[in-house]
Coordinates of C-alpha atoms in Angstrom, one line a residue:
Chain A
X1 CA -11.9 -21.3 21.6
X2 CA -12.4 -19.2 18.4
X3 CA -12.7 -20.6 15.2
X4 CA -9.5 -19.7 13.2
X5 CA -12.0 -18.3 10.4
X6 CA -13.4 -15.9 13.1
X7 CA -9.7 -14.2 13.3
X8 CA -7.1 -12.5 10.9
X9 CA -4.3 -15.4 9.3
X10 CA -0.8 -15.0 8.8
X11 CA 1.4 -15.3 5.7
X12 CA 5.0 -16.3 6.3
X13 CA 7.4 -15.4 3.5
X14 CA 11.0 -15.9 3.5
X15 CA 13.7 -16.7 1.1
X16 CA 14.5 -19.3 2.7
X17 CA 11.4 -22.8 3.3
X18 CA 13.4 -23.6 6.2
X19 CA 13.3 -20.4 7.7
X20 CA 9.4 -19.9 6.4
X21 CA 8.8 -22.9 7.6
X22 CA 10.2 -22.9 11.2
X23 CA 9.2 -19.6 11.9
X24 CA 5.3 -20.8 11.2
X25 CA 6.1 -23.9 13.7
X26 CA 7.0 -21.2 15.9
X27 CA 3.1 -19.3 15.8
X28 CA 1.9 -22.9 15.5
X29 CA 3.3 -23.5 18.8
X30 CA 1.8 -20.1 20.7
X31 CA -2.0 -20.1 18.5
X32 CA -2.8 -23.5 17.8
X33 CA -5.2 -24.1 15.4
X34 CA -7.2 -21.3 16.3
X35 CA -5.1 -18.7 13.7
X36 CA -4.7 -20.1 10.1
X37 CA -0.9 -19.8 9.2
X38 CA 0.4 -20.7 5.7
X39 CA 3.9 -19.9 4.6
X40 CA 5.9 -20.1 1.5
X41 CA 9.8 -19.5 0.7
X42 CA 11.8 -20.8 -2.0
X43 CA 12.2 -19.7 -5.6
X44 CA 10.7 -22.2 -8.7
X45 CA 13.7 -24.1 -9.1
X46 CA 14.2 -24.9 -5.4
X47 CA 16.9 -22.5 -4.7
X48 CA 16.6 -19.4 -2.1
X49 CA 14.0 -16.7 -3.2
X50 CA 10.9 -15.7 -3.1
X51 CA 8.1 -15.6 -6.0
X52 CA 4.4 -14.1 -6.2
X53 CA 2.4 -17.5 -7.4
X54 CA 3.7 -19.0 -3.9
X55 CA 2.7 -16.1 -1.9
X56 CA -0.9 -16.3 -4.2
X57 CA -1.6 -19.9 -2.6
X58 CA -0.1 -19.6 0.9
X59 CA -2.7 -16.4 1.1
X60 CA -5.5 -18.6 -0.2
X61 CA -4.7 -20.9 2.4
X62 CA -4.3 -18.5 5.5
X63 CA -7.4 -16.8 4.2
X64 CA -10.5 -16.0 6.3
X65 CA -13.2 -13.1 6.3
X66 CA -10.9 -10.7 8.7
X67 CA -8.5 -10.4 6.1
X68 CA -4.5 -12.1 6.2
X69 CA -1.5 -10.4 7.7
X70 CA 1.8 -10.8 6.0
X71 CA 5.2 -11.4 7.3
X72 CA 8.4 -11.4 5.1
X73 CA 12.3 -12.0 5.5
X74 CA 14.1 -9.1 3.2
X75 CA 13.4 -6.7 0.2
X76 CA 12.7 -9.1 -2.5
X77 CA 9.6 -10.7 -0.3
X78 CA 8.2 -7.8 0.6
X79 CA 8.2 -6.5 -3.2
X80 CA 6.9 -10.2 -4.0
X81 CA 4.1 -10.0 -1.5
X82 CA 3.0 -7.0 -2.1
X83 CA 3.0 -7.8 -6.4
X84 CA 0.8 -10.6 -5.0
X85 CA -1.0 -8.6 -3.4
X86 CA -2.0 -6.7 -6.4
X87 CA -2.9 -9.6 -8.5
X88 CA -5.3 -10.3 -5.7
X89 CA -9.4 -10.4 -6.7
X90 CA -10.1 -6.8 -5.6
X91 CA -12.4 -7.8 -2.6
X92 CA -9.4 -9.7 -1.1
X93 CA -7.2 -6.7 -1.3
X94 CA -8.0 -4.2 0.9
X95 CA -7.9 -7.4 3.3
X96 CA -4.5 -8.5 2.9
X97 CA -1.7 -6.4 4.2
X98 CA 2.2 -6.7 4.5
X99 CA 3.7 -6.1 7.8
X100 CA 6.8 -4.0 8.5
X101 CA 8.3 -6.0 11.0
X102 CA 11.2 -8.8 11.7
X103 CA 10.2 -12.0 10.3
X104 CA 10.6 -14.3 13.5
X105 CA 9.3 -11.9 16.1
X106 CA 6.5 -10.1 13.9
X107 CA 5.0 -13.3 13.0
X108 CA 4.2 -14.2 17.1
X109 CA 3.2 -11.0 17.9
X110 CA 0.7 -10.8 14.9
X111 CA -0.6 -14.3 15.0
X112 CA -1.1 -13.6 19.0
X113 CA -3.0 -10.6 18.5
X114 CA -5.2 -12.4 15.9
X115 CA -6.0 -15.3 18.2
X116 CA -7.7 -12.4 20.3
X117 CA -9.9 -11.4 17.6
X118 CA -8.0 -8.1 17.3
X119 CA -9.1 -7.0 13.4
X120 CA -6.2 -6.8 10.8
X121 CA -4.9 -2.9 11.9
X122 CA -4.2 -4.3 15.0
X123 CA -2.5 -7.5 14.3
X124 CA -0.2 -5.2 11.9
X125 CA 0.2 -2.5 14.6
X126 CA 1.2 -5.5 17.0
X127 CA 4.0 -6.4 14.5
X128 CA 5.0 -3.1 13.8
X129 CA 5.7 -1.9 17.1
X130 CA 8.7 -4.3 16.8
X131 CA 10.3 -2.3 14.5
X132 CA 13.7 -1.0 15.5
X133 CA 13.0 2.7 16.5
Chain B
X1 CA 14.4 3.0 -35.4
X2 CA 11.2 3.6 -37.4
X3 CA 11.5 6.2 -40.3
X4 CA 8.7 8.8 -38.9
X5 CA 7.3 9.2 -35.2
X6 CA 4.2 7.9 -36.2
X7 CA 4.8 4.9 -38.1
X8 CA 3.0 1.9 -36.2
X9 CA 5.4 -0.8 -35.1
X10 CA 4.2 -4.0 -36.4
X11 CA 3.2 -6.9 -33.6
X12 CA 5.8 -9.1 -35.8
X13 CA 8.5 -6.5 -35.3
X14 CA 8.1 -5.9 -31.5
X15 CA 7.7 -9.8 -31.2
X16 CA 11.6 -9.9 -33.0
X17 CA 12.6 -6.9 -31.1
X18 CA 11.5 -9.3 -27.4
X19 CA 13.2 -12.5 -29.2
X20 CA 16.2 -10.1 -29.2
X21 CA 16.0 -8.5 -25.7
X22 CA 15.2 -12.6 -24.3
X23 CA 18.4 -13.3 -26.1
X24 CA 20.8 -10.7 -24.9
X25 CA 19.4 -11.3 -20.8
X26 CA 20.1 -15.2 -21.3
X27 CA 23.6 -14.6 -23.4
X28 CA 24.4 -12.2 -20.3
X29 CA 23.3 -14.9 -17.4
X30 CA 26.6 -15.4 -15.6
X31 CA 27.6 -11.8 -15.9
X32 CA 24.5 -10.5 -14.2
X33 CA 24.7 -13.3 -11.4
X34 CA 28.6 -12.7 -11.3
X35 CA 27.6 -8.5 -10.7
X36 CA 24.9 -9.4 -8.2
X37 CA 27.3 -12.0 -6.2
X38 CA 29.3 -8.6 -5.6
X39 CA 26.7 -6.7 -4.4
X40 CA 23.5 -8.8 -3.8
X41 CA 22.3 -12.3 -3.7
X42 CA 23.6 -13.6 -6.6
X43 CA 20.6 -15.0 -8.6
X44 CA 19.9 -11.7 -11.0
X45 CA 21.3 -13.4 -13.9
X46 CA 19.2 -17.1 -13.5
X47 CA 16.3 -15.4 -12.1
X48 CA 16.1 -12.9 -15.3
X49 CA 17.3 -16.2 -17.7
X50 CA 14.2 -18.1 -16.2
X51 CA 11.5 -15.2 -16.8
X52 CA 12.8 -14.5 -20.2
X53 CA 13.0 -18.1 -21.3
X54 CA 9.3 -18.3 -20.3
X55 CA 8.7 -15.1 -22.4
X56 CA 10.4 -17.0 -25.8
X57 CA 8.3 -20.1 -24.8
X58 CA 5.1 -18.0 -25.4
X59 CA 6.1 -15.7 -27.6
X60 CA 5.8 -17.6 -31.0
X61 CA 2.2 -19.1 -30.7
X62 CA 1.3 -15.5 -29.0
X63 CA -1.3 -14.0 -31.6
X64 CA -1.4 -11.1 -29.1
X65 CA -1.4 -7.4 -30.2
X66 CA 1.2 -5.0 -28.8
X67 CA -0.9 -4.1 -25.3
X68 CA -1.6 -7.6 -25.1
X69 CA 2.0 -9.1 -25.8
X70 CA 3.0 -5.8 -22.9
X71 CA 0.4 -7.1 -20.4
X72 CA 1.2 -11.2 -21.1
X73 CA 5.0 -10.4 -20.9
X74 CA 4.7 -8.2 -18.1
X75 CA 2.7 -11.1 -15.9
X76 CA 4.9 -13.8 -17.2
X77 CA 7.8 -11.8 -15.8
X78 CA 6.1 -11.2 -12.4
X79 CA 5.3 -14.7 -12.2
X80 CA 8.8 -16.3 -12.9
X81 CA 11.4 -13.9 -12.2
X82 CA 10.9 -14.2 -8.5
X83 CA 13.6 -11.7 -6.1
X84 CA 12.9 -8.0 -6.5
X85 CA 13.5 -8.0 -9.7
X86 CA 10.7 -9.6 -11.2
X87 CA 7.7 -7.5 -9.7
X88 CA 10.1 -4.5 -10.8
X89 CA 10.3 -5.6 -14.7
X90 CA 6.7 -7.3 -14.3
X91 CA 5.6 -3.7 -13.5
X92 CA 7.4 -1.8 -15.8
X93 CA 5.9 -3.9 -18.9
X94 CA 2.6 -4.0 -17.5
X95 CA 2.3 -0.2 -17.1
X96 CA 3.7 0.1 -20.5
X97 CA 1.1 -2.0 -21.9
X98 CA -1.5 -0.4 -19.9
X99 CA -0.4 3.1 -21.0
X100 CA -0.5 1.7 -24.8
X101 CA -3.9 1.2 -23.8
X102 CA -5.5 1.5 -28.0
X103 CA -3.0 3.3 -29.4
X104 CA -1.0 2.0 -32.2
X105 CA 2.8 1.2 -30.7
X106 CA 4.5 4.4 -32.3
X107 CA 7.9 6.4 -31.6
X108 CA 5.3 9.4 -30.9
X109 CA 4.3 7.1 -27.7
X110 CA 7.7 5.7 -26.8
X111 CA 8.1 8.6 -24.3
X112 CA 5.2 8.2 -22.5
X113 CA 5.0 4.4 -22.6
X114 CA 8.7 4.7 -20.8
X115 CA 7.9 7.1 -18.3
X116 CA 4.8 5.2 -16.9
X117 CA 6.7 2.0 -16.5
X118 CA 9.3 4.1 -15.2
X119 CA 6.6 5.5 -12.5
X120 CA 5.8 2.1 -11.7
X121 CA 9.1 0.8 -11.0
X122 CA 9.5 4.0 -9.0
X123 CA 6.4 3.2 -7.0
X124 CA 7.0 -0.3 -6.6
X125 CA 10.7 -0.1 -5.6
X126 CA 9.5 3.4 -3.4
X127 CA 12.9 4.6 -5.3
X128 CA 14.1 7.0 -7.3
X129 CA 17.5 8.1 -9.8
X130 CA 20.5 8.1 -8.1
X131 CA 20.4 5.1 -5.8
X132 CA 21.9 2.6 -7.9
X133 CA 19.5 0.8 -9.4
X134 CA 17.7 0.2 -12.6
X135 CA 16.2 3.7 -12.7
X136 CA 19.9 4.7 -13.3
X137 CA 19.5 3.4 -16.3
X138 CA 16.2 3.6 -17.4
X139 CA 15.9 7.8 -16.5
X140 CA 18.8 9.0 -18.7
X141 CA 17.4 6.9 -21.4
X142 CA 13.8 8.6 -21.3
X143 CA 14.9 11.9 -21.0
X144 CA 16.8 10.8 -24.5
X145 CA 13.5 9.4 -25.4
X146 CA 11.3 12.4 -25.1
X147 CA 13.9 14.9 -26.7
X148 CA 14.0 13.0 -29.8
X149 CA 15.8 13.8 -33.0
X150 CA 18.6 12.0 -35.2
X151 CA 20.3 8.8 -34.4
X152 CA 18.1 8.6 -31.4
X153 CA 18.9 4.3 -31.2
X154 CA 22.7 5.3 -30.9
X155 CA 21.7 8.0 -28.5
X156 CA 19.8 5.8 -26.4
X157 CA 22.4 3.3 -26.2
X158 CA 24.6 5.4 -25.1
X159 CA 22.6 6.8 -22.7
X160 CA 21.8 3.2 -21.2
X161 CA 25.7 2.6 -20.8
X162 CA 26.4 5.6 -19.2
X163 CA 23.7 5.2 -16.5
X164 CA 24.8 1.6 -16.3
X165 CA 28.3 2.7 -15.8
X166 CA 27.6 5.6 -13.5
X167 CA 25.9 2.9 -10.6
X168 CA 29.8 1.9 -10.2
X169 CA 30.6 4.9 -8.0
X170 CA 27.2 5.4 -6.4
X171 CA 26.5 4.0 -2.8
X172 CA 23.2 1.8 -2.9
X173 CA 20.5 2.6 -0.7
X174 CA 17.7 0.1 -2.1
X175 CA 17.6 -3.3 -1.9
X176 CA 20.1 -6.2 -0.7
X177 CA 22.8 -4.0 -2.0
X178 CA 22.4 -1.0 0.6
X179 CA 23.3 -3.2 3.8
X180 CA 27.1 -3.6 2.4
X181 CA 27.0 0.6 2.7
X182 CA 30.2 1.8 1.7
X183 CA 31.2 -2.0 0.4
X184 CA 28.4 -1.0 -2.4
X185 CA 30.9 1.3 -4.1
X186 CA 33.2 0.4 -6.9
X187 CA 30.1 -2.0 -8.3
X188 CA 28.0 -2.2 -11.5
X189 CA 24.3 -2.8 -9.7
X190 CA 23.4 -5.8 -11.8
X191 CA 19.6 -4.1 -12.3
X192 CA 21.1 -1.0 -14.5
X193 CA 23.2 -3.8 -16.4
X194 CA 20.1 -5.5 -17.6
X195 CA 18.6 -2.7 -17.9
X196 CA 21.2 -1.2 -20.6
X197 CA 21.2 -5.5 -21.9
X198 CA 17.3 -5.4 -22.6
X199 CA 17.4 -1.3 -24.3
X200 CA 20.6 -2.1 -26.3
X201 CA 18.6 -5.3 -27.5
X202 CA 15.6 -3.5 -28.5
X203 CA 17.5 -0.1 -30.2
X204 CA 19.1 -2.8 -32.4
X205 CA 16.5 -4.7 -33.6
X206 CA 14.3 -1.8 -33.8
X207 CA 17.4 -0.4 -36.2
X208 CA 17.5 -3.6 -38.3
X209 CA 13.6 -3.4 -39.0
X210 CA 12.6 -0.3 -40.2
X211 CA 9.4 -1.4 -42.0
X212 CA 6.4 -1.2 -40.1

């Protein structure tokens, strides 16, 4: 077995902490511990949203040396996570990338592809290839 | 407005002219949440209230000069707003400060300052005029901006409502707003409203202190 530091990690973001975290239980279930996965959902006061100093930790959490793969529910995430990704140090990020993908589906297919030791292009190509055509 | 182009706006005076904008987003909560439950999520109003009530915390012990005061408000906004809406403002101050760059804060540089937070918000939202958002506001109002000339604060107020009023008709094809399609129509996107809120704020204040 690999360890989880040796592969890309994977960022759930959802507006929603129930969703964020169910769909992480989900990759838990198919990778183990062998693909770091940190997720994040909620706005500050508890309610439904998403905001970019949650996304800043769950990254730090799912971090390793092949770089982290995002996955978010709808528009506001994906503007949130990719602000985050911004305010990033600037050696993290070219190494952090948000994928175009549905939430639930994206998420398995990425963090299965990482447990492979497939570099981050992949893992994203893996959950882009989801996409609706 | 300041008397000439070039007259420096004073840190004090774009500190009151924030306070103002701060004031007129949290007066204006429930109708920005009660434009966004028709069209989006529903938070616009308490997720603006929240970012700029961490603005007024800060603002009075800032000792930050106009780039600086751009850039802190610009994160703060990022930080707190959460939704779309807070990388979108966040990113509109902080390329305005970042534009400002050494300059002294002038009319001369209002223009420019606009149009590269405008960019940004373009580049961040990968939108443009015309799709019922923000922009629909902000756009008219920089092209009023750059032209200049008399009464410019009533000109740009006018401007702001009448790109604020325009998103009514307009089918949205950004953000939550564009999955009710046709259901879009007949709305006020809650962006262009705080949009016009926040440049009506700041025309006003701006008119009520001239002196640098």
């Amino acid at each position: 077995m690999s360890d989880s530091n040796d592969n890309v990690g994977i960022v759930i973001v959802s507006h929603s902490p129930d969703v964020a975290r169910g769909v992480a239980d989900m990759v838990a279930q198919m990778v183990g511990i062998e693909v770091k996965v940190a997720w994040c959902g909620g706005n500050v006061d508890g309610g439904l949203g998403t905001h970019v100093p949650a996304i800043l930790e769950a990254i730090d959490k799912a971090w390793t040396p092949r770089g982290v793969a995002i996955l978010v529910d709808l528009g506001g995430a994906q503007t949130n996570a990719e602000m985050a990704i911004e305010m990033l140090a600037e050696d993290r990020q070219g190494l952090v990338v948000v994928c175009e993908a549905p939430i639930v589906e994206g998420a398995i297919f990425a963090a299965t592809e990482a447990a492979g030791g497939a570099d981050l292009a992949a893992v994203r190509a893996e959950a882009e290839a989801l996409r609706a055509p | 407005m300041t008397d000439t182009a070039s007259t420096p706006l004073s840190t004090d005076a774009l500190k009151a002219a924030v306070r103002a904008m701060a004031v007129a987003i949290i007066d204006h909560t429930e109708e920005l949440s009660r434009l966004d439950q028709a069209i989006g999520d529903g938070d616009h109003g308490l997720n603006m209230k929240r970012g700029f009530e961490a603005i007024l915390a800060k603002l009075d012990g800032s000792a930050d000069a106009p780039p600086a005061l751009l850039k802190s408000i610009g994160t703060t906004l990022v930080m707190t707003v959460g939704g779309a809406s807070g990388p979108l403002y966040g990113s509109l101050a902080l390329a305005m400060g970042k534009a400002l760059g050494d300059q002294p804060l002038t009319l001369a540089c209002a223009a420019d300052l606009l149009d590269a937070g405008i960019q940004s918000v373009m580049s961040r939202g990968r939108s443009q005029a015309g799709e019922k958002t923000m922009l629909d506001t902000l756009v008219p109002v920089l092209a009023v901006v750059r032209a200049g000339g008399a009464d410019l604060g009533d000109r740009v107020k006018a401007a702001a409502a009448a790109g604020a009023a325009a998103t009514v008709p307009l089918r949205a094809s950004k953000g939550r707003a564009s999955f009710l399609g046709e259901r879009s129509i007949g709305h006020m996107d809650p962006g262009a409203r705080s949009s016009q809120l926040l440049i009506e704020a700041l025309c006003d204040a701006l008119s009520k202190d001239p002196a640098p």
